[in-house]
JSON list of C-alpha atoms and ligand atoms in Angstrom, two decimals:
[
{"chain": "A", "resi": 1, "resn": "MET", "atom": "CA", "xyz": [72.54, 78.81, 70.04]},
{"chain": "A", "resi": 2, "resn": "SER", "atom": "CA", "xyz": [74.18, 76.27, 67.95]},
{"chain": "A", "resi": 3, "resn": "GLN", "atom": "CA", "xyz": [77.61, 74.84, 68.65]},
{"chain": "A", "resi": 4, "resn": "LEU", "atom": "CA", "xyz": [79.12, 76.63, 65.70]},
{"chain": "A", "resi": 5, "resn": "ASP", "atom": "CA", "xyz": [77.45, 79.97, 66.72]},
{"chain": "A", "resi": 6, "resn": "GLU", "atom": "CA", "xyz": [79.07, 79.56, 70.14]},
{"chain": "A", "resi": 7, "resn": "LEU", "atom": "CA", "xyz": [82.40, 78.86, 68.73]},
{"chain": "A", "resi": 8, "resn": "TYR", "atom": "CA", "xyz": [82.22, 81.93, 66.43]},
{"chain": "A", "resi": 9, "resn": "ARG", "atom": "CA", "xyz": [81.23, 83.95, 69.33]},
{"chain": "A", "resi": 10, "resn": "GLU", "atom": "CA", "xyz": [84.28, 82.85, 71.27]},
{"chain": "A", "resi": 11, "resn": "VAL", "atom": "CA", "xyz": [86.59, 83.64, 68.22]},
{"chain": "A", "resi": 12, "resn": "ILE", "atom": "CA", "xyz": [85.15, 87.22, 67.83]},
{"chain": "A", "resi": 13, "resn": "LEU", "atom": "CA", "xyz": [85.51, 87.92, 71.60]},
{"chain": "A", "resi": 14, "resn": "ASP", "atom": "CA", "xyz": [88.97, 86.70, 71.64]},
{"chain": "A", "resi": 15, "resn": "HIS", "atom": "CA", "xyz": [90.02, 89.01, 68.78]},
{"chain": "A", "resi": 16, "resn": "TYR", "atom": "CA", "xyz": [88.28, 91.87, 70.47]},
{"chain": "A", "resi": 17, "resn": "ARG", "atom": "CA", "xyz": [89.83, 91.20, 73.93]},
{"chain": "A", "resi": 18, "resn": "ASN", "atom": "CA", "xyz": [93.23, 90.45, 72.42]},
{"chain": "A", "resi": 19, "resn": "PRO", "atom": "CA", "xyz": [93.52, 92.48, 69.24]},
{"chain": "A", "resi": 20, "resn": "ARG", "atom": "CA", "xyz": [96.43, 91.37, 66.95]},
{"chain": "A", "resi": 21, "resn": "LYS", "atom": "CA", "xyz": [98.93, 94.07, 65.86]},
{"chain": "A", "resi": 22, "resn": "ARG", "atom": "CA", "xyz": [97.41, 96.94, 67.68]},
{"chain": "A", "resi": 23, "resn": "GLY", "atom": "CA", "xyz": [99.72, 100.07, 67.52]},
{"chain": "A", "resi": 24, "resn": "SER", "atom": "CA", "xyz": [101.43, 101.87, 64.73]},
{"chain": "A", "resi": 25, "resn": "LEU", "atom": "CA", "xyz": [104.42, 101.33, 62.30]},
{"chain": "A", "resi": 26, "resn": "LYS", "atom": "CA", "xyz": [107.71, 103.11, 62.82]},
{"chain": "A", "resi": 27, "resn": "GLY", "atom": "CA", "xyz": [109.14, 102.41, 59.15]},
{"chain": "A", "resi": 28, "resn": "PRO", "atom": "CA", "xyz": [107.81, 103.70, 55.93]},
{"chain": "A", "resi": 29, "resn": "HIS", "atom": "CA", "xyz": [104.10, 102.88, 55.59]},
{"chain": "A", "resi": 30, "resn": "VAL", "atom": "CA", "xyz": [100.76, 104.20, 54.26]},
{"chain": "A", "resi": 31, "resn": "HIS", "atom": "CA", "xyz": [98.08, 105.18, 56.56]},
{"chain": "A", "resi": 32, "resn": "ALA", "atom": "CA", "xyz": [94.22, 105.28, 56.14]},
{"chain": "A", "resi": 33, "resn": "GLU", "atom": "CA", "xyz": [91.22, 106.05, 58.50]},
{"chain": "A", "resi": 34, "resn": "GLY", "atom": "CA", "xyz": [87.66, 105.19, 58.51]},
{"chain": "A", "resi": 35, "resn": "ASN", "atom": "CA", "xyz": [84.63, 105.57, 60.58]},
{"chain": "A", "resi": 36, "resn": "ASN", "atom": "CA", "xyz": [81.13, 104.12, 60.86]},
{"chain": "A", "resi": 37, "resn": "PRO", "atom": "CA", "xyz": [78.80, 106.97, 62.27]},
{"chain": "A", "resi": 38, "resn": "SER", "atom": "CA", "xyz": [75.78, 104.59, 62.54]},
{"chain": "A", "resi": 39, "resn": "CYS", "atom": "CA", "xyz": [77.60, 102.68, 65.50]},
{"chain": "A", "resi": 40, "resn": "GLY", "atom": "CA", "xyz": [80.29, 105.19, 66.35]},
{"chain": "A", "resi": 41, "resn": "ASP", "atom": "CA", "xyz": [83.23, 102.85, 65.31]},
{"chain": "A", "resi": 42, "resn": "GLU", "atom": "CA", "xyz": [86.60, 104.18, 64.30]},
{"chain": "A", "resi": 43, "resn": "PHE", "atom": "CA", "xyz": [89.45, 102.37, 62.55]},
{"chain": "A", "resi": 44, "resn": "ALA", "atom": "CA", "xyz": [92.68, 103.29, 61.27]},
{"chain": "A", "resi": 45, "resn": "LEU", "atom": "CA", "xyz": [95.63, 101.30, 60.05]},
{"chain": "A", "resi": 46, "resn": "ASP", "atom": "CA", "xyz": [99.31, 101.47, 58.90]},
{"chain": "A", "resi": 47, "resn": "VAL", "atom": "CA", "xyz": [100.44, 99.19, 56.15]},
{"chain": "A", "resi": 48, "resn": "ALA", "atom": "CA", "xyz": [104.00, 98.72, 55.12]},
{"chain": "A", "resi": 49, "resn": "VAL", "atom": "CA", "xyz": [104.33, 97.57, 51.39]},
{"chain": "A", "resi": 50, "resn": "GLU", "atom": "CA", "xyz": [107.43, 96.35, 49.69]},
{"chain": "A", "resi": 51, "resn": "ASP", "atom": "CA", "xyz": [107.63, 95.10, 46.13]},
{"chain": "A", "resi": 52, "resn": "GLY", "atom": "CA", "xyz": [103.75, 94.56, 46.13]},
{"chain": "A", "resi": 53, "resn": "LEU", "atom": "CA", "xyz": [103.85, 92.65, 49.31]},
{"chain": "A", "resi": 54, "resn": "ILE", "atom": "CA", "xyz": [102.24, 93.56, 52.67]},
{"chain": "A", "resi": 55, "resn": "ILE", "atom": "CA", "xyz": [105.33, 93.05, 55.11]},
{"chain": "A", "resi": 56, "resn": "ASP", "atom": "CA", "xyz": [103.65, 94.59, 58.06]},
{"chain": "A", "resi": 57, "resn": "ALA", "atom": "CA", "xyz": [100.46, 96.16, 59.32]},
{"chain": "A", "resi": 58, "resn": "ALA", "atom": "CA", "xyz": [99.21, 97.79, 62.50]},
{"chain": "A", "resi": 59, "resn": "MET", "atom": "CA", "xyz": [95.76, 99.03, 63.60]},
{"chain": "A", "resi": 60, "resn": "GLN", "atom": "CA", "xyz": [94.34, 101.59, 65.72]},
{"chain": "A", "resi": 61, "resn": "GLY", "atom": "CA", "xyz": [90.78, 102.30, 66.62]},
{"chain": "A", "resi": 62, "resn": "GLN", "atom": "CA", "xyz": [87.81, 101.97, 69.02]},
{"chain": "A", "resi": 63, "resn": "GLY", "atom": "CA", "xyz": [84.30, 100.75, 68.77]},
{"chain": "A", "resi": 64, "resn": "CYS", "atom": "CA", "xyz": [82.10, 97.78, 69.20]},
{"chain": "A", "resi": 65, "resn": "SER", "atom": "CA", "xyz": [83.36, 94.28, 69.37]},
{"chain": "A", "resi": 66, "resn": "ILE", "atom": "CA", "xyz": [82.42, 93.45, 65.73]},
{"chain": "A", "resi": 67, "resn": "SER", "atom": "CA", "xyz": [84.28, 96.25, 64.23]},
{"chain": "A", "resi": 68, "resn": "GLN", "atom": "CA", "xyz": [87.57, 95.73, 66.36]},
{"chain": "A", "resi": 69, "resn": "ALA", "atom": "CA", "xyz": [87.43, 92.08, 66.00]},
{"chain": "A", "resi": 70, "resn": "SER", "atom": "CA", "xyz": [87.00, 92.29, 62.18]},
{"chain": "A", "resi": 71, "resn": "GLY", "atom": "CA", "xyz": [90.12, 94.58, 62.08]},
{"chain": "A", "resi": 72, "resn": "SER", "atom": "CA", "xyz": [92.14, 92.29, 64.24]},
{"chain": "A", "resi": 73, "resn": "MET", "atom": "CA", "xyz": [91.24, 89.20, 62.17]},
{"chain": "A", "resi": 74, "resn": "MET", "atom": "CA", "xyz": [92.10, 91.24, 59.05]},
{"chain": "A", "resi": 75, "resn": "MET", "atom": "CA", "xyz": [95.58, 91.95, 60.49]},
{"chain": "A", "resi": 76, "resn": "ASP", "atom": "CA", "xyz": [96.22, 88.19, 60.90]},
{"chain": "A", "resi": 77, "resn": "ALA", "atom": "CA", "xyz": [94.94, 87.49, 57.36]},
{"chain": "A", "resi": 78, "resn": "ILE", "atom": "CA", "xyz": [96.78, 90.20, 55.40]},
{"chain": "A", "resi": 79, "resn": "VAL", "atom": "CA", "xyz": [100.44, 90.33, 56.66]},
{"chain": "A", "resi": 80, "resn": "GLY", "atom": "CA", "xyz": [102.65, 88.32, 54.28]},
{"chain": "A", "resi": 81, "resn": "LYS", "atom": "CA", "xyz": [100.16, 88.48, 51.50]},
{"chain": "A", "resi": 82, "resn": "SER", "atom": "CA", "xyz": [100.60, 90.35, 48.23]},
{"chain": "A", "resi": 83, "resn": "ILE", "atom": "CA", "xyz": [98.43, 93.38, 47.60]},
{"chain": "A", "resi": 84, "resn": "ASP", "atom": "CA", "xyz": [96.62, 91.35, 44.94]},
{"chain": "A", "resi": 85, "resn": "GLU", "atom": "CA", "xyz": [95.96, 88.57, 47.44]},
{"chain": "A", "resi": 86, "resn": "ALA", "atom": "CA", "xyz": [94.82, 91.05, 50.09]},
{"chain": "A", "resi": 87, "resn": "ARG", "atom": "CA", "xyz": [92.32, 92.62, 47.57]},
{"chain": "A", "resi": 88, "resn": "ASP", "atom": "CA", "xyz": [90.99, 89.19, 46.71]},
{"chain": "A", "resi": 89, "resn": "LEU", "atom": "CA", "xyz": [90.46, 88.39, 50.32]},
{"chain": "A", "resi": 90, "resn": "THR", "atom": "CA", "xyz": [88.65, 91.54, 50.76]},
{"chain": "A", "resi": 91, "resn": "HIS", "atom": "CA", "xyz": [86.40, 90.78, 47.96]},
{"chain": "A", "resi": 92, "resn": "LYS", "atom": "CA", "xyz": [85.67, 87.30, 49.34]},
{"chain": "A", "resi": 93, "resn": "PHE", "atom": "CA", "xyz": [85.02, 88.78, 52.71]},
{"chain": "A", "resi": 94, "resn": "LYS", "atom": "CA", "xyz": [82.53, 91.29, 51.22]},
{"chain": "A", "resi": 95, "resn": "VAL", "atom": "CA", "xyz": [80.72, 88.54, 49.23]},
{"chain": "A", "resi": 96, "resn": "MET", "atom": "CA", "xyz": [80.41, 86.46, 52.44]},
{"chain": "A", "resi": 97, "resn": "MET", "atom": "CA", "xyz": [79.05, 89.51, 54.22]},
{"chain": "A", "resi": 98, "resn": "THR", "atom": "CA", "xyz": [76.64, 90.03, 51.34]},
{"chain": "A", "resi": 99, "resn": "ILE", "atom": "CA", "xyz": [78.12, 93.50, 50.84]},
{"chain": "A", "resi": 100, "resn": "VAL", "atom": "CA", "xyz": [78.90, 92.76, 47.23]},
{"chain": "A", "resi": 101, "resn": "ASP", "atom": "CA", "xyz": [77.30, 90.27, 44.96]},
{"chain": "A", "resi": 102, "resn": "GLY", "atom": "CA", "xyz": [78.93, 86.94, 44.06]},
{"chain": "A", "resi": 103, "resn": "ASP", "atom": "CA", "xyz": [79.15, 83.20, 44.85]},
{"chain": "A", "resi": 104, "resn": "SER", "atom": "CA", "xyz": [79.70, 82.57, 48.48]},
{"chain": "A", "resi": 105, "resn": "PRO", "atom": "CA", "xyz": [83.41, 81.63, 49.01]},
{"chain": "A", "resi": 106, "resn": "VAL", "atom": "CA", "xyz": [82.61, 79.75, 52.21]},
{"chain": "A", "resi": 107, "resn": "ASP", "atom": "CA", "xyz": [82.32, 75.93, 52.24]},
{"chain": "A", "resi": 108, "resn": "PRO", "atom": "CA", "xyz": [79.63, 75.08, 54.87]},
{"chain": "A", "resi": 109, "resn": "GLU", "atom": "CA", "xyz": [81.20, 71.48, 55.00]},
{"chain": "A", "resi": 110, "resn": "ARG", "atom": "CA", "xyz": [84.57, 72.99, 56.04]},
{"chain": "A", "resi": 111, "resn": "PRO", "atom": "CA", "xyz": [84.32, 75.93, 58.42]},
{"chain": "A", "resi": 112, "resn": "GLY", "atom": "CA", "xyz": [87.24, 78.13, 58.39]},
{"chain": "A", "resi": 113, "resn": "ALA", "atom": "CA", "xyz": [88.80, 76.51, 55.26]},
{"chain": "A", "resi": 114, "resn": "VAL", "atom": "CA", "xyz": [88.64, 79.52, 52.88]},
{"chain": "A", "resi": 115, "resn": "LEU", "atom": "CA", "xyz": [88.68, 82.69, 55.24]},
{"chain": "A", "resi": 116, "resn": "GLY", "atom": "CA", "xyz": [89.82, 81.25, 58.55]},
{"chain": "A", "resi": 117, "resn": "ASP", "atom": "CA", "xyz": [88.66, 83.26, 61.69]},
{"chain": "A", "resi": 118, "resn": "LEU", "atom": "CA", "xyz": [86.97, 85.66, 59.43]},
{"chain": "A", "resi": 119, "resn": "GLU", "atom": "CA", "xyz": [84.20, 83.24, 58.89]},
{"chain": "A", "resi": 120, "resn": "ALA", "atom": "CA", "xyz": [83.11, 83.81, 62.46]},
{"chain": "A", "resi": 121, "resn": "LEU", "atom": "CA", "xyz": [81.64, 87.14, 61.25]},
{"chain": "A", "resi": 122, "resn": "GLN", "atom": "CA", "xyz": [79.21, 85.60, 58.95]},
{"chain": "A", "resi": 123, "resn": "GLY", "atom": "CA", "xyz": [76.43, 85.53, 61.65]},
{"chain": "A", "resi": 124, "resn": "VAL", "atom": "CA", "xyz": [76.62, 89.29, 61.59]},
{"chain": "A", "resi": 125, "resn": "ARG", "atom": "CA", "xyz": [74.73, 89.11, 58.13]},
{"chain": "A", "resi": 126, "resn": "ARG", "atom": "CA", "xyz": [71.51, 88.51, 60.27]},
{"chain": "A", "resi": 127, "resn": "PHE", "atom": "CA", "xyz": [71.89, 92.10, 61.67]},
{"chain": "A", "resi": 128, "resn": "PRO", "atom": "CA", "xyz": [72.08, 94.37, 58.64]},
{"chain": "A", "resi": 129, "resn": "VAL", "atom": "CA", "xyz": [73.08, 97.44, 60.68]},
{"chain": "A", "resi": 130, "resn": "ARG", "atom": "CA", "xyz": [76.09, 95.64, 62.06]},
{"chain": "A", "resi": 131, "resn": "ILE", "atom": "CA", "xyz": [77.30, 94.59, 58.66]},
{"chain": "A", "resi": 132, "resn": "LYS", "atom": "CA", "xyz": [78.89, 98.08, 58.41]},
{"chain": "A", "resi": 133, "resn": "CYS", "atom": "CA", "xyz": [80.71, 97.51, 61.59]},
{"chain": "A", "resi": 134, "resn": "ALA", "atom": "CA", "xyz": [82.32, 94.35, 60.11]},
{"chain": "A", "resi": 135, "resn": "ASP", "atom": "CA", "xyz": [83.14, 96.10, 56.81]},
{"chain": "A", "resi": 136, "resn": "LEU", "atom": "CA", "xyz": [84.85, 99.22, 58.31]},
{"chain": "A", "resi": 137, "resn": "ALA", "atom": "CA", "xyz": [88.41, 97.59, 58.47]},
{"chain": "A", "resi": 138, "resn": "TRP", "atom": "CA", "xyz": [88.14, 96.33, 54.95]},
{"chain": "A", "resi": 139, "resn": "THR", "atom": "CA", "xyz": [87.01, 99.39, 53.29]},
{"chain": "A", "resi": 140, "resn": "THR", "atom": "CA", "xyz": [89.92, 101.27, 55.34]},
{"chain": "A", "resi": 141, "resn": "LEU", "atom": "CA", "xyz": [92.29, 98.64, 54.06]},
{"chain": "A", "resi": 142, "resn": "SER", "atom": "CA", "xyz": [91.21, 99.15, 50.49]},
{"chain": "A", "resi": 143, "resn": "GLU", "atom": "CA", "xyz": [91.89, 102.81, 50.84]},
{"chain": "A", "resi": 144, "resn": "ALA", "atom": "CA", "xyz": [95.39, 102.18, 52.17]},
{"chain": "A", "resi": 145, "resn": "LEU", "atom": "CA", "xyz": [96.17, 99.55, 49.36]},
{"chain": "A", "resi": 146, "resn": "ASP", "atom": "CA", "xyz": [94.95, 102.29, 46.81]},
{"chain": "A", "resi": 147, "resn": "ARG", "atom": "CA", "xyz": [97.27, 104.70, 48.32]},
{"chain": "A", "resi": 148, "resn": "ALA", "atom": "CA", "xyz": [100.17, 102.29, 48.41]},
{"chain": "A", "resi": 149, "resn": "THR", "atom": "CA", "xyz": [99.87, 101.58, 44.67]},
{"chain": "A", "resi": 150, "resn": "ASP", "atom": "CA", "xyz": [99.16, 105.13, 43.51]},
{"chain": "A", "resi": 151, "resn": "GLY", "atom": "CA", "xyz": [102.72, 105.46, 42.10]},
{"chain": "A", "resi": 152, "resn": "ASP", "atom": "CA", "xyz": [102.23, 102.32, 39.90]},
{"chain": "A", "resi": 153, "resn": "ARG", "atom": "CA", "xyz": [99.23, 103.76, 38.05]},
{"chain": "B", "resi": 1, "resn": "ZN", "atom": "ZN1", "xyz": [79.93, 98.78, 65.35]}
]
């Protein structure tokens, strides 16, 4: 295992063991749920949106380390961002994971510069069945953001 792989493994385990923003929101929020039957992962989240900005978020769920760590990293990454920025981040993540086509957003010379901790998940690409585990939180987020902006359309 390379040094970078080892570092990435540590980052994933840290998020899995100490998930950020686990729980639920008390104030007004949208809720979305998803699951990944191939692995048994479940993920749900609350997102509070005000004036197009994600002011808070909370996650619930259970499953493998990849699915839950991905959700925890996502929580860290989206709070304080606008809905557009969160959608852009979702797209970049899905490109990195080869879920959607595009030019890789990740700079191999500067690990973590573009996607932060999320880049720790790129090793999962080598295990196609686990890509769905990493993607679960993001697909669920997309649903929540669609719901949050329903009134605007
Ligand atoms: Zn899984």
